PDB file of C-alpha atoms in Angstrom:
ATOM      1  CA  MET A   1     119.656  79.785  51.197  1.00 41.00           C
ATOM      2  CA  THR A   2     123.176  78.362  51.462  1.00 47.00           C
ATOM      3  CA  GLU A   3     124.312  75.068  52.882  1.00 51.00           C
ATOM      4  CA  ASP A   4     127.517  74.482  54.780  1.00 54.00           C
ATOM      5  CA  ALA A   5     129.909  71.963  53.156  1.00 55.00           C
ATOM      6  CA  CYS A   6     130.200  68.782  55.129  1.00 60.00           C
ATOM      7  CA  ASP A   7     132.649  65.895  54.682  1.00 65.00           C
ATOM      8  CA  SER A   8     130.542  63.332  56.550  1.00 69.00           C
ATOM      9  CA  CYS A   9     127.675  61.103  55.463  1.00 70.00           C
ATOM     10  CA  VAL A  10     124.256  62.733  55.971  1.00 71.00           C
ATOM     11  CA  THR A  11     122.800  59.339  56.909  1.00 72.00           C
ATOM     12  CA  CYS A  12     125.240  58.035  59.530  1.00 75.00           C
ATOM     13  CA  GLY A  13     127.687  60.910  60.194  1.00 72.00           C
ATOM     14  CA  ASP A  14     130.679  58.708  59.275  1.00 76.00           C
ATOM     15  CA  VAL A  15     133.493  59.870  56.955  1.00 83.00           C
ATOM     16  CA  ALA A  16     135.280  57.856  54.288  1.00 88.00           C
ATOM     17  CA  VAL A  17     138.946  57.082  54.923  1.00 92.00           C
ATOM     18  CA  GLN A  18     141.823  55.731  52.819  1.00 94.00           C
ATOM     19  CA  VAL A  19     143.270  52.377  53.900  1.00 96.00           C
ATOM     20  CA  ARG A  20     145.661  49.820  52.377  1.00 97.00           C
ATOM     21  CA  VAL A  21     144.442  46.271  51.737  1.00 97.00           C
ATOM     22  CA  ALA A  22     146.742  43.966  53.707  1.00 97.00           C
ATOM     23  CA  GLY A  23     145.075  40.650  52.943  1.00 98.00           C
ATOM     24  CA  LEU A  24     142.004  39.170  51.322  1.00 98.00           C
ATOM     25  CA  LEU A  25     139.573  36.944  53.235  1.00 98.00           C
ATOM     26  CA  PRO A  26     136.698  34.743  52.037  1.00 97.00           C
ATOM     27  CA  ALA A  27     133.194  36.148  51.453  1.00 96.00           C
ATOM     28  CA  GLY A  28     134.250  39.564  50.103  1.00 97.00           C
ATOM     29  CA  LEU A  29     136.166  40.612  53.220  1.00 98.00           C
ATOM     30  CA  ALA A  30     139.719  41.875  53.697  1.00 98.00           C
ATOM     31  CA  TRP A  31     142.209  42.998  56.307  1.00 98.00           C
ATOM     32  CA  ALA A  32     143.052  46.697  56.014  1.00 97.00           C
ATOM     33  CA  GLU A  33     145.932  48.692  57.463  1.00 97.00           C
ATOM     34  CA  THR A  34     144.329  51.798  58.913  1.00 91.00           C
ATOM     35  CA  GLY A  35     147.316  53.575  60.407  1.00 89.00           C
ATOM     36  CA  ALA A  36     145.924  52.777  63.867  1.00 91.00           C
ATOM     37  CA  GLY A  37     146.060  49.020  63.387  1.00 95.00           C
ATOM     38  CA  THR A  38     144.433  46.357  61.245  1.00 96.00           C
ATOM     39  CA  GLU A  39     140.704  46.200  60.703  1.00 96.00           C
ATOM     40  CA  GLU A  40     138.365  43.843  58.834  1.00 98.00           C
ATOM     41  CA  ILE A  41     136.455  45.538  56.009  1.00 97.00           C
ATOM     42  CA  SER A  42     134.167  44.493  53.200  1.00 98.00           C
ATOM     43  CA  VAL A  43     135.519  44.682  49.648  1.00 98.00           C
ATOM     44  CA  ALA A  44     132.436  43.105  48.076  1.00 97.00           C
ATOM     45  CA  LEU A  45     131.616  46.223  46.026  1.00 97.00           C
ATOM     46  CA  VAL A  46     135.112  46.751  44.501  1.00 97.00           C
ATOM     47  CA  ASP A  47     137.801  44.755  42.727  1.00 96.00           C
ATOM     48  CA  ALA A  48     140.426  45.161  45.468  1.00 96.00           C
ATOM     49  CA  ARG A  49     143.790  43.403  45.586  1.00 96.00           C
ATOM     50  CA  VAL A  50     146.440  43.168  48.281  1.00 97.00           C
ATOM     51  CA  GLY A  51     148.415  46.407  48.316  1.00 96.00           C
ATOM     52  CA  ASP A  52     145.596  48.541  46.876  1.00 97.00           C
ATOM     53  CA  THR A  53     144.521  51.784  48.555  1.00 96.00           C
ATOM     54  CA  VAL A  54     140.743  51.819  48.950  1.00 96.00           C
ATOM     55  CA  LEU A  55     138.275  54.386  50.196  1.00 95.00           C
ATOM     56  CA  VAL A  56     136.213  52.908  53.054  1.00 95.00           C
ATOM     57  CA  HIS A  57     132.921  54.235  54.424  1.00 93.00           C
ATOM     58  CA  ALA A  58     131.158  52.491  57.302  1.00 90.00           C
ATOM     59  CA  GLY A  59     133.359  49.406  56.960  1.00 93.00           C
ATOM     60  CA  GLU A  60     132.661  49.042  53.192  1.00 95.00           C
ATOM     61  CA  ALA A  61     135.247  49.725  50.496  1.00 96.00           C
ATOM     62  CA  ILE A  62     133.530  52.001  47.999  1.00 94.00           C
ATOM     63  CA  ALA A  63     136.377  52.775  45.566  1.00 94.00           C
ATOM     64  CA  VAL A  64     139.896  51.655  44.653  1.00 96.00           C
ATOM     65  CA  LEU A  65     142.048  54.795  44.733  1.00 93.00           C
ATOM     66  CA  GLY A  66     145.426  53.319  43.936  1.00 81.00           C
ATOM     67  CA  ARG A  67     146.756  49.988  42.788  1.00 82.00           C
ATOM     68  CA  ASP A  68     150.076  48.578  43.941  1.00 65.00           C
ATOM     69  CA  GLU A  69     151.564  47.407  40.613  1.00 67.00           C
ATOM     70  CA  GLN A  70     154.095  44.817  41.765  1.00 59.00           C
TER      71      GLN A  70
END
């Protein structure tokens, strides 16, 4: 039996996307530049800084992919 590869979450059907952190907010939240505008996300699970590229799934940053070393 073979399974087809899938790039979406088996629980919710969402996919993770890369976004850039544009600003940090209180309570583990941040503004993210999505390419289609700015969106509020949670960064509570990662050590994100302004300028970082993070991987976001279902509104939650799950990994820091790149750090803007200014």
